[in-house]
Amino acid sequence: MSNVNPGPTDSDRPATRQTDRWLEPGATNALVIYILYLASLVVGVTGIVGIVLAYINRGKAGGFVESHYTFLIRTFWIGLLYALISVVLMLALVGIVLMFAVAVWFIARCILGLQALQRGEPVKNPESWLLGL
């Protein structure tokens, strides 16, 4: 009898690593970005993580999710612009009220986007400066 080694079997090979679904372009990733944006009202850094994820995955998802990536990117930049204007206007005390309005606008935009995403619908007007309705 010869001592023949048949070679590695499938059970001997390491399993191929599956990436986390939330990092892949698609509805789950857009959902994570919406949540990161909402969390940024408490922990500001999560908004930056969200915008980076949106830029990385834009153009890769296809279908109705593409409108959400556009909406998410515009939500970040328009919200930042509105917030900066509010900070400048805080010298005139009007900025305090405007900052509150910006926060309400930001939350409303994220919630409306989340609702559309959960229904499997695109954002009707992702280029909008208001709520995208």
PDB file of N, CA and C in Angstrom, residues 30-41 46-47 50-51 68 71-80 101-119 121 123 128-133:
ATOM      1  N   ALA A  30     -27.851  52.291   1.582  1.00  0.00           N
ATOM      2  CA  ALA A  30     -28.528  53.586   1.660  1.00  0.00           C
ATOM      3  C   ALA A  30     -29.218  53.740   3.007  1.00  0.00           C
ATOM      4  N   LEU A  31     -29.811  52.665   3.514  1.00  0.00           N
ATOM      5  CA  LEU A  31     -30.441  52.684   4.829  1.00  0.00           C
ATOM      6  C   LEU A  31     -29.423  53.034   5.914  1.00  0.00           C
ATOM      7  N   VAL A  32     -28.251  52.428   5.842  1.00  0.00           N
ATOM      8  CA  VAL A  32     -27.187  52.712   6.808  1.00  0.00           C
ATOM      9  C   VAL A  32     -26.774  54.176   6.729  1.00  0.00           C
ATOM     10  N   ILE A  33     -26.695  54.724   5.531  1.00  0.00           N
ATOM     11  CA  ILE A  33     -26.292  56.126   5.376  1.00  0.00           C
ATOM     12  C   ILE A  33     -27.339  57.050   5.979  1.00  0.00           C
ATOM     13  N   TYR A  34     -28.612  56.766   5.757  1.00  0.00           N
ATOM     14  CA  TYR A  34     -29.668  57.575   6.387  1.00  0.00           C
ATOM     15  C   TYR A  34     -29.524  57.539   7.921  1.00  0.00           C
ATOM     16  N   ILE A  35     -29.270  56.370   8.468  1.00  0.00           N
ATOM     17  CA  ILE A  35     -29.113  56.238   9.920  1.00  0.00           C
ATOM     18  C   ILE A  35     -27.872  56.985  10.400  1.00  0.00           C
ATOM     19  N   LEU A  36     -26.787  56.914   9.640  1.00  0.00           N
ATOM     20  CA  LEU A  36     -25.576  57.658   9.997  1.00  0.00           C
ATOM     21  C   LEU A  36     -25.843  59.164   9.996  1.00  0.00           C
ATOM     22  N   TYR A  37     -26.605  59.624   9.023  1.00  0.00           N
ATOM     23  CA  TYR A  37     -26.951  61.050   8.970  1.00  0.00           C
ATOM     24  C   TYR A  37     -27.748  61.466  10.207  1.00  0.00           C
ATOM     25  N   LEU A  38     -28.744  60.668  10.572  1.00  0.00           N
ATOM     26  CA  LEU A  38     -29.544  61.002  11.744  1.00  0.00           C
ATOM     27  C   LEU A  38     -28.700  60.953  13.017  1.00  0.00           C
ATOM     28  N   ALA A  39     -27.791  60.003  13.085  1.00  0.00           N
ATOM     29  CA  ALA A  39     -26.898  59.911  14.243  1.00  0.00           C
ATOM     30  C   ALA A  39     -25.934  61.091  14.295  1.00  0.00           C
ATOM     31  N   SER A  40     -25.676  61.716  13.150  1.00  0.00           N
ATOM     32  CA  SER A  40     -24.735  62.840  13.118  1.00  0.00           C
ATOM     33  C   SER A  40     -25.265  64.060  13.864  1.00  0.00           C
ATOM     34  N   LEU A  41     -26.561  64.087  14.139  1.00  0.00           N
ATOM     35  CA  LEU A  41     -27.103  65.180  14.937  1.00  0.00           C
ATOM     36  C   LEU A  41     -26.604  65.104  16.376  1.00  0.00           C
ATOM     37  N   THR A  46     -20.353  60.826  12.235  1.00  0.00           N
ATOM     38  CA  THR A  46     -21.067  59.821  11.453  1.00  0.00           C
ATOM     39  C   THR A  46     -21.596  60.394  10.137  1.00  0.00           C
ATOM     40  N   GLY A  47     -21.855  61.681  10.085  1.00  0.00           N
ATOM     41  CA  GLY A  47     -22.274  62.299   8.833  1.00  0.00           C
ATOM     42  C   GLY A  47     -21.174  62.237   7.785  1.00  0.00           C
ATOM     43  N   GLY A  50     -21.029  58.797   6.466  1.00  0.00           N
ATOM     44  CA  GLY A  50     -22.150  58.601   5.551  1.00  0.00           C
ATOM     45  C   GLY A  50     -21.899  59.193   4.173  1.00  0.00           C
ATOM     46  N   ILE A  51     -21.361  60.400   4.123  1.00  0.00           N
ATOM     47  CA  ILE A  51     -21.119  61.029   2.818  1.00  0.00           C
ATOM     48  C   ILE A  51     -20.036  60.275   2.042  1.00  0.00           C
ATOM     49  N   HIS A  68     -31.622  57.693  -4.355  1.00  0.00           N
ATOM     50  CA  HIS A  68     -31.363  57.865  -2.924  1.00  0.00           C
ATOM     51  C   HIS A  68     -29.930  58.333  -2.677  1.00  0.00           C
ATOM     52  N   PHE A  71     -29.859  61.931  -3.514  1.00  0.00           N
ATOM     53  CA  PHE A  71     -30.585  62.631  -2.449  1.00  0.00           C
ATOM     54  C   PHE A  71     -29.728  62.729  -1.185  1.00  0.00           C
ATOM     55  N   LEU A  72     -29.043  61.643  -0.837  1.00  0.00           N
ATOM     56  CA  LEU A  72     -28.199  61.630   0.354  1.00  0.00           C
ATOM     57  C   LEU A  72     -27.021  62.595   0.224  1.00  0.00           C
ATOM     58  N   ILE A  73     -26.383  62.596  -0.918  1.00  0.00           N
ATOM     59  CA  ILE A  73     -25.243  63.492  -1.125  1.00  0.00           C
ATOM     60  C   ILE A  73     -25.694  64.947  -1.060  1.00  0.00           C
ATOM     61  N   ARG A  74     -26.796  65.244  -1.711  1.00  0.00           N
ATOM     62  CA  ARG A  74     -27.307  66.622  -1.683  1.00  0.00           C
ATOM     63  C   ARG A  74     -27.797  67.012  -0.289  1.00  0.00           C
ATOM     64  N   THR A  75     -28.357  66.073   0.448  1.00  0.00           N
ATOM     65  CA  THR A  75     -28.795  66.364   1.812  1.00  0.00           C
ATOM     66  C   THR A  75     -27.606  66.796   2.665  1.00  0.00           C
ATOM     67  N   PHE A  76     -26.490  66.108   2.533  1.00  0.00           N
ATOM     68  CA  PHE A  76     -25.302  66.456   3.311  1.00  0.00           C
ATOM     69  C   PHE A  76     -24.810  67.862   2.964  1.00  0.00           C
ATOM     70  N   TRP A  77     -24.600  68.123   1.670  1.00  0.00           N
ATOM     71  CA  TRP A  77     -23.993  69.397   1.275  1.00  0.00           C
ATOM     72  C   TRP A  77     -24.938  70.579   1.478  1.00  0.00           C
ATOM     73  N   ILE A  78     -26.201  70.410   1.171  1.00  0.00           N
ATOM     74  CA  ILE A  78     -27.158  71.500   1.371  1.00  0.00           C
ATOM     75  C   ILE A  78     -27.338  71.749   2.869  1.00  0.00           C
ATOM     76  N   GLY A  79     -27.401  70.685   3.653  1.00  0.00           N
ATOM     77  CA  GLY A  79     -27.502  70.839   5.103  1.00  0.00           C
ATOM     78  C   GLY A  79     -26.296  71.557   5.686  1.00  0.00           C
ATOM     79  N   LEU A  80     -25.111  71.229   5.180  1.00  0.00           N
ATOM     80  CA  LEU A  80     -23.899  71.910   5.637  1.00  0.00           C
ATOM     81  C   LEU A  80     -23.934  73.388   5.268  1.00  0.00           C
ATOM     82  N   ALA A 101     -34.396  75.269  12.462  1.00  0.00           N
ATOM     83  CA  ALA A 101     -35.107  74.972  11.215  1.00  0.00           C
ATOM     84  C   ALA A 101     -34.290  74.032  10.328  1.00  0.00           C
ATOM     85  N   VAL A 102     -32.982  74.225  10.295  1.00  0.00           N
ATOM     86  CA  VAL A 102     -32.106  73.343   9.509  1.00  0.00           C
ATOM     87  C   VAL A 102     -32.161  71.923  10.065  1.00  0.00           C
ATOM     88  N   ALA A 103     -32.141  71.784  11.381  1.00  0.00           N
ATOM     89  CA  ALA A 103     -32.214  70.452  12.001  1.00  0.00           C
ATOM     90  C   ALA A 103     -33.536  69.770  11.656  1.00  0.00           C
ATOM     91  N   VAL A 104     -34.638  70.522  11.699  1.00  0.00           N
ATOM     92  CA  VAL A 104     -35.950  69.957  11.353  1.00  0.00           C
ATOM     93  C   VAL A 104     -35.954  69.553   9.878  1.00  0.00           C
ATOM     94  N   TRP A 105     -35.425  70.409   9.012  1.00  0.00           N
ATOM     95  CA  TRP A 105     -35.343  70.108   7.572  1.00  0.00           C
ATOM     96  C   TRP A 105     -34.529  68.838   7.338  1.00  0.00           C
ATOM     97  N   PHE A 106     -33.394  68.727   8.019  1.00  0.00           N
ATOM     98  CA  PHE A 106     -32.489  67.583   7.867  1.00  0.00           C
ATOM     99  C   PHE A 106     -33.180  66.291   8.300  1.00  0.00           C
ATOM    100  N   ILE A 107     -33.827  66.330   9.458  1.00  0.00           N
ATOM    101  CA  ILE A 107     -34.534  65.146   9.968  1.00  0.00           C
ATOM    102  C   ILE A 107     -35.677  64.765   9.032  1.00  0.00           C
ATOM    103  N   ALA A 108     -36.445  65.749   8.585  1.00  0.00           N
ATOM    104  CA  ALA A 108     -37.574  65.477   7.690  1.00  0.00           C
ATOM    105  C   ALA A 108     -37.091  64.853   6.388  1.00  0.00           C
ATOM    106  N   ARG A 109     -36.006  65.368   5.839  1.00  0.00           N
ATOM    107  CA  ARG A 109     -35.470  64.831   4.591  1.00  0.00           C
ATOM    108  C   ARG A 109     -35.026  63.384   4.765  1.00  0.00           C
ATOM    109  N   CYS A 110     -34.357  63.109   5.868  1.00  0.00           N
ATOM    110  CA  CYS A 110     -33.908  61.739   6.127  1.00  0.00           C
ATOM    111  C   CYS A 110     -35.082  60.795   6.331  1.00  0.00           C
ATOM    112  N   ILE A 111     -36.088  61.222   7.061  1.00  0.00           N
ATOM    113  CA  ILE A 111     -37.251  60.361   7.310  1.00  0.00           C
ATOM    114  C   ILE A 111     -38.025  60.106   6.014  1.00  0.00           C
ATOM    115  N   LEU A 112     -38.223  61.142   5.212  1.00  0.00           N
ATOM    116  CA  LEU A 112     -38.921  60.948   3.934  1.00  0.00           C
ATOM    117  C   LEU A 112     -38.133  60.022   3.013  1.00  0.00           C
ATOM    118  N   GLY A 113     -36.822  60.167   3.005  1.00  0.00           N
ATOM    119  CA  GLY A 113     -35.976  59.274   2.207  1.00  0.00           C
ATOM    120  C   GLY A 113     -36.043  57.842   2.707  1.00  0.00           C
ATOM    121  N   LEU A 114     -36.015  57.664   4.022  1.00  0.00           N
ATOM    122  CA  LEU A 114     -36.126  56.329   4.605  1.00  0.00           C
ATOM    123  C   LEU A 114     -37.460  55.677   4.245  1.00  0.00           C
ATOM    124  N   GLN A 115     -38.529  56.447   4.307  1.00  0.00           N
ATOM    125  CA  GLN A 115     -39.848  55.898   3.974  1.00  0.00           C
ATOM    126  C   GLN A 115     -39.900  55.447   2.516  1.00  0.00           C
ATOM    127  N   ALA A 116     -39.382  56.267   1.621  1.00  0.00           N
ATOM    128  CA  ALA A 116     -39.364  55.893   0.201  1.00  0.00           C
ATOM    129  C   ALA A 116     -38.504  54.655  -0.020  1.00  0.00           C
ATOM    130  N   LEU A 117     -37.366  54.598   0.668  1.00  0.00           N
ATOM    131  CA  LEU A 117     -36.470  53.445   0.537  1.00  0.00           C
ATOM    132  C   LEU A 117     -37.151  52.167   1.017  1.00  0.00           C
ATOM    133  N   GLN A 118     -37.830  52.233   2.140  1.00  0.00           N
ATOM    134  CA  GLN A 118     -38.520  51.062   2.685  1.00  0.00           C
ATOM    135  C   GLN A 118     -39.664  50.595   1.788  1.00  0.00           C
ATOM    136  N   ARG A 119     -40.267  51.516   1.055  1.00  0.00           N
ATOM    137  CA  ARG A 119     -41.331  51.144   0.109  1.00  0.00           C
ATOM    138  C   ARG A 119     -40.754  50.660  -1.226  1.00  0.00           C
ATOM    139  N   GLU A 121     -39.208  52.638  -3.425  1.00  0.00           N
ATOM    140  CA  GLU A 121     -39.465  53.693  -4.403  1.00  0.00           C
ATOM    141  C   GLU A 121     -38.265  54.634  -4.500  1.00  0.00           C
ATOM    142  N   VAL A 123     -36.578  58.436  -4.801  1.00  0.00           N
ATOM    143  CA  VAL A 123     -36.936  59.771  -4.321  1.00  0.00           C
ATOM    144  C   VAL A 123     -37.496  60.511  -5.529  1.00  0.00           C
ATOM    145  N   SER A 128     -33.854  68.256  -5.369  1.00  0.00           N
ATOM    146  CA  SER A 128     -34.557  69.321  -4.662  1.00  0.00           C
ATOM    147  C   SER A 128     -33.719  69.916  -3.535  1.00  0.00           C
ATOM    148  N   TRP A 129     -33.927  71.204  -3.281  1.00  0.00           N
ATOM    149  CA  TRP A 129     -33.294  71.878  -2.151  1.00  0.00           C
ATOM    150  C   TRP A 129     -34.192  71.799  -0.924  1.00  0.00           C
ATOM    151  N   LEU A 130     -35.419  71.363  -1.106  1.00  0.00           N
ATOM    152  CA  LEU A 130     -36.332  71.291   0.032  1.00  0.00           C
ATOM    153  C   LEU A 130     -36.438  69.850   0.521  1.00  0.00           C
ATOM    154  N   LEU A 131     -37.574  69.216   0.314  1.00  0.00           N
ATOM    155  CA  LEU A 131     -37.771  67.880   0.881  1.00  0.00           C
ATOM    156  C   LEU A 131     -37.772  66.743  -0.153  1.00  0.00           C
ATOM    157  N   GLY A 132     -37.630  67.054  -1.404  1.00  0.00           N
ATOM    158  CA  GLY A 132     -37.562  66.027  -2.434  1.00  0.00           C
ATOM    159  C   GLY A 132     -38.892  65.400  -2.796  1.00  0.00           C
ATOM    160  N   LEU A 133     -39.964  66.084  -2.471  1.00  0.00           N
ATOM    161  CA  LEU A 133     -41.286  65.521  -2.735  1.00  0.00           C
ATOM    162  C   LEU A 133     -41.661  65.651  -4.167  1.00  0.00           C
TER     163      LEU A 133
END
